[in-house]
PDB file of C-alpha atoms in Angstrom:
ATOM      1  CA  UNK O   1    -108.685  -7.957  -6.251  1.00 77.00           C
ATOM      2  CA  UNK O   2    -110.847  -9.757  -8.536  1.00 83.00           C
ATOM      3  CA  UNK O   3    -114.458  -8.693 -10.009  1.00 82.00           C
ATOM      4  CA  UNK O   4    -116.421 -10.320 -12.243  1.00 85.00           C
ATOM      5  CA  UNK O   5    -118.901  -8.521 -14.625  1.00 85.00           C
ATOM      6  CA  UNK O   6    -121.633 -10.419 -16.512  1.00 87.00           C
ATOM      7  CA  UNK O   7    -122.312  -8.170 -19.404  1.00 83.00           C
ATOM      8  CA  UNK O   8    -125.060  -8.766 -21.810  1.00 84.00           C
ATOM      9  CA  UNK O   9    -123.559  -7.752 -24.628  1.00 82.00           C
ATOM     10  CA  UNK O  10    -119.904  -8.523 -24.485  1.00 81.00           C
ATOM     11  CA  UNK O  11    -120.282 -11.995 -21.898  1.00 83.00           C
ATOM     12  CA  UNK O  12    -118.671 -12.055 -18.701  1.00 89.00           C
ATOM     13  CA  UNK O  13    -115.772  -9.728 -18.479  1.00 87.00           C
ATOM     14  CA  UNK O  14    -113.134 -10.432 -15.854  1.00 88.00           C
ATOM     15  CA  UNK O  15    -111.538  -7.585 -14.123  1.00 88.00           C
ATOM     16  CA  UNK O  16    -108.211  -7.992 -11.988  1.00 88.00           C
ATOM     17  CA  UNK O  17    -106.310  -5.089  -9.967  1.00 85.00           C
ATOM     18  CA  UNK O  18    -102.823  -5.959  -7.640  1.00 82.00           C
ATOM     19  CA  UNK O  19    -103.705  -4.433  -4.248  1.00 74.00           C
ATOM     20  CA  UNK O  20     -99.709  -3.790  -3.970  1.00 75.00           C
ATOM     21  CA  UNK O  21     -98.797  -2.480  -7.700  1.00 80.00           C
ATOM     22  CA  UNK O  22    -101.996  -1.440  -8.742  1.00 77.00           C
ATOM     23  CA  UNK O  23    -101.727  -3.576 -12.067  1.00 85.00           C
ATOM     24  CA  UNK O  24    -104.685  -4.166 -14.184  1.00 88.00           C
ATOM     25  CA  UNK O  25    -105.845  -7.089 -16.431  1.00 86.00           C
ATOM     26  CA  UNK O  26    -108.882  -7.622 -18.206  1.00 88.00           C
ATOM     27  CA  UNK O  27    -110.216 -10.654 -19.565  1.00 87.00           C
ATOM     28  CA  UNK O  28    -113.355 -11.192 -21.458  1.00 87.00           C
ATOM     29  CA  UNK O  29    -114.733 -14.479 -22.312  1.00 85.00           C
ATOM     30  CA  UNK O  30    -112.017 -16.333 -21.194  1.00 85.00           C
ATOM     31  CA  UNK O  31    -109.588 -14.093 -23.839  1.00 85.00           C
ATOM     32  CA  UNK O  32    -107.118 -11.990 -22.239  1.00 87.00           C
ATOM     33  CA  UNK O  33    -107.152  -8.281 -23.158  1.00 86.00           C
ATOM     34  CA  UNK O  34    -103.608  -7.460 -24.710  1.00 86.00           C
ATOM     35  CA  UNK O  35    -102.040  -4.857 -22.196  1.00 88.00           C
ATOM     36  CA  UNK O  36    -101.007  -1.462 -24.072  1.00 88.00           C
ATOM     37  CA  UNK O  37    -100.425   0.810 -21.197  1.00 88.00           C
ATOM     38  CA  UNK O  38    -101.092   0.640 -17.947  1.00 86.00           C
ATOM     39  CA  UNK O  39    -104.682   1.949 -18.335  1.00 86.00           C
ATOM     40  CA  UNK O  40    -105.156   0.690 -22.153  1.00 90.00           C
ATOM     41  CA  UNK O  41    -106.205  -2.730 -23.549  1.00 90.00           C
ATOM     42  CA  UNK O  42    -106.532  -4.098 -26.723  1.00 87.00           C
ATOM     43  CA  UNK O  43    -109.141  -7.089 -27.268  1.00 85.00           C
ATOM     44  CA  UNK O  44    -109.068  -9.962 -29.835  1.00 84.00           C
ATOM     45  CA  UNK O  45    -111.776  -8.023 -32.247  1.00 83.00           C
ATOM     46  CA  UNK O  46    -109.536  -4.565 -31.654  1.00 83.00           C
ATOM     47  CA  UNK O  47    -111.787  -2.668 -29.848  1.00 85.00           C
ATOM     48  CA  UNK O  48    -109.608  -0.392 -27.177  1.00 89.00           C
ATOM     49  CA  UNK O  49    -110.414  -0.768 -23.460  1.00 88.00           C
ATOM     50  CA  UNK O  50    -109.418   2.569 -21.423  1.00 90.00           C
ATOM     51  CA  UNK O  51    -109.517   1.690 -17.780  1.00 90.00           C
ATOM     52  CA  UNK O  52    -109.926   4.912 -14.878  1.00 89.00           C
ATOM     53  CA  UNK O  53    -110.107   4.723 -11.771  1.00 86.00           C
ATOM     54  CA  UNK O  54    -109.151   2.120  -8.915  1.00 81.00           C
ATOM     55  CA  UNK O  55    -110.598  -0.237  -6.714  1.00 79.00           C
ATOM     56  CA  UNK O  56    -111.376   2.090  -3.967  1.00 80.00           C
ATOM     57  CA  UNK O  57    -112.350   5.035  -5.988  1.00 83.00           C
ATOM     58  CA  UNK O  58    -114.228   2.635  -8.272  1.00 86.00           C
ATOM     59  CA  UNK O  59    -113.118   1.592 -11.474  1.00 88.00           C
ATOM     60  CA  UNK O  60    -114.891   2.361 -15.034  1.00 90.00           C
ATOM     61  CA  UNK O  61    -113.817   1.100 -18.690  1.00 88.00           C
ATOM     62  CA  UNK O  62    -114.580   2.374 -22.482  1.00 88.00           C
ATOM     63  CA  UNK O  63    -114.311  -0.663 -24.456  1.00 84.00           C
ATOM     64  CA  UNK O  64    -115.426   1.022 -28.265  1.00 78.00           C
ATOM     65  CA  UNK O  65    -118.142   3.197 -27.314  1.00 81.00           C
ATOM     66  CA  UNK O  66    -119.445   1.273 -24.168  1.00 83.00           C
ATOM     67  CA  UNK O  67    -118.731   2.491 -21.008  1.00 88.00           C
ATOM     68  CA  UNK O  68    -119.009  -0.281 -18.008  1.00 88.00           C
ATOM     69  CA  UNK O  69    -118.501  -0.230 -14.324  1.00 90.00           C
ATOM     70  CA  UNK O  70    -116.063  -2.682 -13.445  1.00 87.00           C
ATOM     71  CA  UNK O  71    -115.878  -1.919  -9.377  1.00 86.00           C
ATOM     72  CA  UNK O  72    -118.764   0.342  -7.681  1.00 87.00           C
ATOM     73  CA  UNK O  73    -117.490   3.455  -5.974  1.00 89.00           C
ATOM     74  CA  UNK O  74    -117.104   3.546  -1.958  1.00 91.00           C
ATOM     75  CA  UNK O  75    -120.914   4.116  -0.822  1.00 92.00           C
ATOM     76  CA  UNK O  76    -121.186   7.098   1.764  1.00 93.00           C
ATOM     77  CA  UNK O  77    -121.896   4.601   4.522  1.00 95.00           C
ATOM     78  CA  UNK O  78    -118.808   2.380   3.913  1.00 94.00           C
ATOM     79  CA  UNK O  79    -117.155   5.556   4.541  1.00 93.00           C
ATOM     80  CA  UNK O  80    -118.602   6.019   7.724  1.00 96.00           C
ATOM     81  CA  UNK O  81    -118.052   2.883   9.004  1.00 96.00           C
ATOM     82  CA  UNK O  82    -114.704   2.785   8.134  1.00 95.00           C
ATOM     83  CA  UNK O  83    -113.429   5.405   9.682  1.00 96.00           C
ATOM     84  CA  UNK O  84    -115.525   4.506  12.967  1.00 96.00           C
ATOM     85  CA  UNK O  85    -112.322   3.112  14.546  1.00 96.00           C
ATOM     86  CA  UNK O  86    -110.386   5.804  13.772  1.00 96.00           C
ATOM     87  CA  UNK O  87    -113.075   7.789  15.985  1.00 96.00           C
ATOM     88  CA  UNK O  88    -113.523   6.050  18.258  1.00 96.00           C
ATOM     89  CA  UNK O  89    -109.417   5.568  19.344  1.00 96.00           C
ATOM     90  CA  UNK O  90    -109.566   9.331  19.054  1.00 95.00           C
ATOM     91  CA  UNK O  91    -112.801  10.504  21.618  1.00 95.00           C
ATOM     92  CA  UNK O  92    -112.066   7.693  24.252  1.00 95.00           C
ATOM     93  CA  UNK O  93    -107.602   8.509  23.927  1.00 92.00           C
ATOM     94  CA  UNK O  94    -108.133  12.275  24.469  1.00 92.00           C
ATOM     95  CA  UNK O  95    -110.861  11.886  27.741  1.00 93.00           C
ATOM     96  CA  UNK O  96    -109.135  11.130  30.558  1.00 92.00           C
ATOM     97  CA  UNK O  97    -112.477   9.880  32.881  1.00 94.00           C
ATOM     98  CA  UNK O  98    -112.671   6.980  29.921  1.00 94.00           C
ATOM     99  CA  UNK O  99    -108.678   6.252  30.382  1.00 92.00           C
ATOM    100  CA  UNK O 100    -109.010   5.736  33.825  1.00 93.00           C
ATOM    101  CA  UNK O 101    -111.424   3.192  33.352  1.00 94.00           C
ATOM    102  CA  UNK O 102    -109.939   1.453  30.216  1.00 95.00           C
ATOM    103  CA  UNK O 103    -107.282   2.971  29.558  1.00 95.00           C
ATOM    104  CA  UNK O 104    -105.851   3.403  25.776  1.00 96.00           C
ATOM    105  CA  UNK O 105    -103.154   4.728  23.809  1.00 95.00           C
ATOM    106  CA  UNK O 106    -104.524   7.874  21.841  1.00 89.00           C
ATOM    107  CA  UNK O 107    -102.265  10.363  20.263  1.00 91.00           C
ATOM    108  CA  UNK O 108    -100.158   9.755  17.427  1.00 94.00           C
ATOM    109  CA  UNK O 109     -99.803   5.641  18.005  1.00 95.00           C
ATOM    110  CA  UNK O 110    -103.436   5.604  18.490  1.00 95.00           C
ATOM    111  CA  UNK O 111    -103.805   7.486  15.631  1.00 95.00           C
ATOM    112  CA  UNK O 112    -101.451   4.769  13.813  1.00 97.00           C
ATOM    113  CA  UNK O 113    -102.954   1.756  14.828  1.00 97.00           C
ATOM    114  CA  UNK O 114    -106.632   3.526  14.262  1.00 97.00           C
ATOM    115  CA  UNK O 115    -105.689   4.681  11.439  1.00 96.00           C
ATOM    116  CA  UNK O 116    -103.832   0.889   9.989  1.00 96.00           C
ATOM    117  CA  UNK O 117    -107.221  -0.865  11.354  1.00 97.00           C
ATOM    118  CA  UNK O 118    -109.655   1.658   9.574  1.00 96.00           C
ATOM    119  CA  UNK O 119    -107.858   0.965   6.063  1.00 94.00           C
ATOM    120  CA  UNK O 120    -107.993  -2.747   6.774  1.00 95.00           C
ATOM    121  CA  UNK O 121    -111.636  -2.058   7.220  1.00 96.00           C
ATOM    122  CA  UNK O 122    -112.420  -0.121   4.170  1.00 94.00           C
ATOM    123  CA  UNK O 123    -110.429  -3.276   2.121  1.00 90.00           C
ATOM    124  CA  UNK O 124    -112.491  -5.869   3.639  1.00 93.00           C
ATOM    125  CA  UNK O 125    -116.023  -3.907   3.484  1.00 94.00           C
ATOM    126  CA  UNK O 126    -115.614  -2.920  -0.117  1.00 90.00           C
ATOM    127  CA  UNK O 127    -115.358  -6.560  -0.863  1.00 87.00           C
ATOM    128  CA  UNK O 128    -118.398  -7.691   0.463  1.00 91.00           C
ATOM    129  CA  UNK O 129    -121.786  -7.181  -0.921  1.00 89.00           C
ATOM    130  CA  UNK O 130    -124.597  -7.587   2.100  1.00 95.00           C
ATOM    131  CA  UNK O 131    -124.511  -4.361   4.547  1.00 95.00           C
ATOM    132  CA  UNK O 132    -125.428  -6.359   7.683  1.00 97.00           C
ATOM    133  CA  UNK O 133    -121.928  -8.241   6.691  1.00 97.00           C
ATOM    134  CA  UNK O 134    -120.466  -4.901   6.483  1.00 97.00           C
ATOM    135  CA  UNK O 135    -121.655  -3.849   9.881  1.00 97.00           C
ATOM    136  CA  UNK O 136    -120.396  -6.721  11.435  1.00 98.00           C
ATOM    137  CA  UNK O 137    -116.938  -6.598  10.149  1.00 97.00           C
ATOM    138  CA  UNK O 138    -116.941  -2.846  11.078  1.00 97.00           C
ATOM    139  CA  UNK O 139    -117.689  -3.667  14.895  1.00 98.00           C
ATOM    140  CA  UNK O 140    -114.821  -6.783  15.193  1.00 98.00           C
ATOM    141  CA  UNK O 141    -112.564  -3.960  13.549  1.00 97.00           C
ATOM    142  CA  UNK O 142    -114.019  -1.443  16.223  1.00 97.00           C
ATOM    143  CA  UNK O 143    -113.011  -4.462  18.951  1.00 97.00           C
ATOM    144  CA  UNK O 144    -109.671  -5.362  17.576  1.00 98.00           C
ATOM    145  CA  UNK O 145    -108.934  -1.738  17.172  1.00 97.00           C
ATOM    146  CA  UNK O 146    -109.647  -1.201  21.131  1.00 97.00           C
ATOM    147  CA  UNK O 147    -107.642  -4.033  22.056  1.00 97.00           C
ATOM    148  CA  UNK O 148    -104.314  -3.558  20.144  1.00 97.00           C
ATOM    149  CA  UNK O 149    -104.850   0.353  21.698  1.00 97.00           C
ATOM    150  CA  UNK O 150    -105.502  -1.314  25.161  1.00 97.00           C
ATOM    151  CA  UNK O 151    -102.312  -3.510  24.896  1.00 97.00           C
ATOM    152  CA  UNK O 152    -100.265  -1.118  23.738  1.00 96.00           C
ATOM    153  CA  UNK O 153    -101.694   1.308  26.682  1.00 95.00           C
ATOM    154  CA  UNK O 154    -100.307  -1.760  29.262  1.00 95.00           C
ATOM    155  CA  UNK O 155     -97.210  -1.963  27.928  1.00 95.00           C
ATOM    156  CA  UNK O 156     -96.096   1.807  28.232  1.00 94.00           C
ATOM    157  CA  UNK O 157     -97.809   2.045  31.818  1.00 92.00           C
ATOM    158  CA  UNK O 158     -95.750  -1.195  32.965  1.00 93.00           C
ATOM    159  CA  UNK O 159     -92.535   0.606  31.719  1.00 93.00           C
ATOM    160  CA  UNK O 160     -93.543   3.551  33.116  1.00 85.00           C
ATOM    161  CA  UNK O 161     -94.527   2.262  36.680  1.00 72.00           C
TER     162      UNK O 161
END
């Protein structure tokens, strides 16, 4: 994940975190920050850069005596919208009036799937900036969500039958 800060005292600084290994880089001005731990930087001039946090919890840096935000922290309302699928799978998978209509898997593989869907969710909102983007993204989530529960659902029911 990439973020780019335009700060007015040090220029734009470029922050980049590996969604896999977690590994940070920082580049300001176009002059890569020499790496002296994994949360400790070095720049041309010597100043030290002490990096905390992560992308999801929201990531801050000390370069000298300046602290900057690099990513934002997860807003209360991204939480809540991503863990709507995860809701969702679980109300509708444990009443059994709305599984005889539709019927989905619930338990622990709706829990999975739910679960797998609602972190993709929190990735992809935290990335974008407009909240009527965010909603929308949440409710395709919600819909693919349903639909790998509802397939799933089929395919143990034509086994079972």
């Amino acid at each position: 994940m990439k973020n780019i800060i335009k700060h007015e005292q040090l220029g734009e600084i470029v922050y980049e975190e590996s969604f896999w290994t977690g590994k940070k880089n920082i580049t300001i001005n176009g002059k890569t920050a020499e790496k002296l731990s994994k949360t400790e930087f070095r720049t041309e001039s010597g100043e030290k850069i002490s990096v905390v946090g992560n992308f999801l919890a929201g990531t801050k840096a000390t370069i000298g005596s300046r602290a900057i935000e690099l990513t934002p922290k997860i807003k209360w309302y991204e939480y809540i919208l991503a863990v709507l699928p995860f809701v969702l799978i679980m109300i509708w998978g444990n009443i059994v009036a709305l599984c005889k209509i539709v019927p989905i898997v619930g338990g622990a593989i709706g829990g999975l799937i739910s679960g797998i869907f609602s972190m993709l969710n929190l990735f992809v909102i935290k990335r974008v900036r407009q909240v009527w983007l965010k909603i929308l993204i949440t409710v395709v989530a919600l819909g693919l969500t349903f639909l790998a529960c509802y397939l799933v659902a089929l395919a143990i029911l034509s086994v079972a039958a």
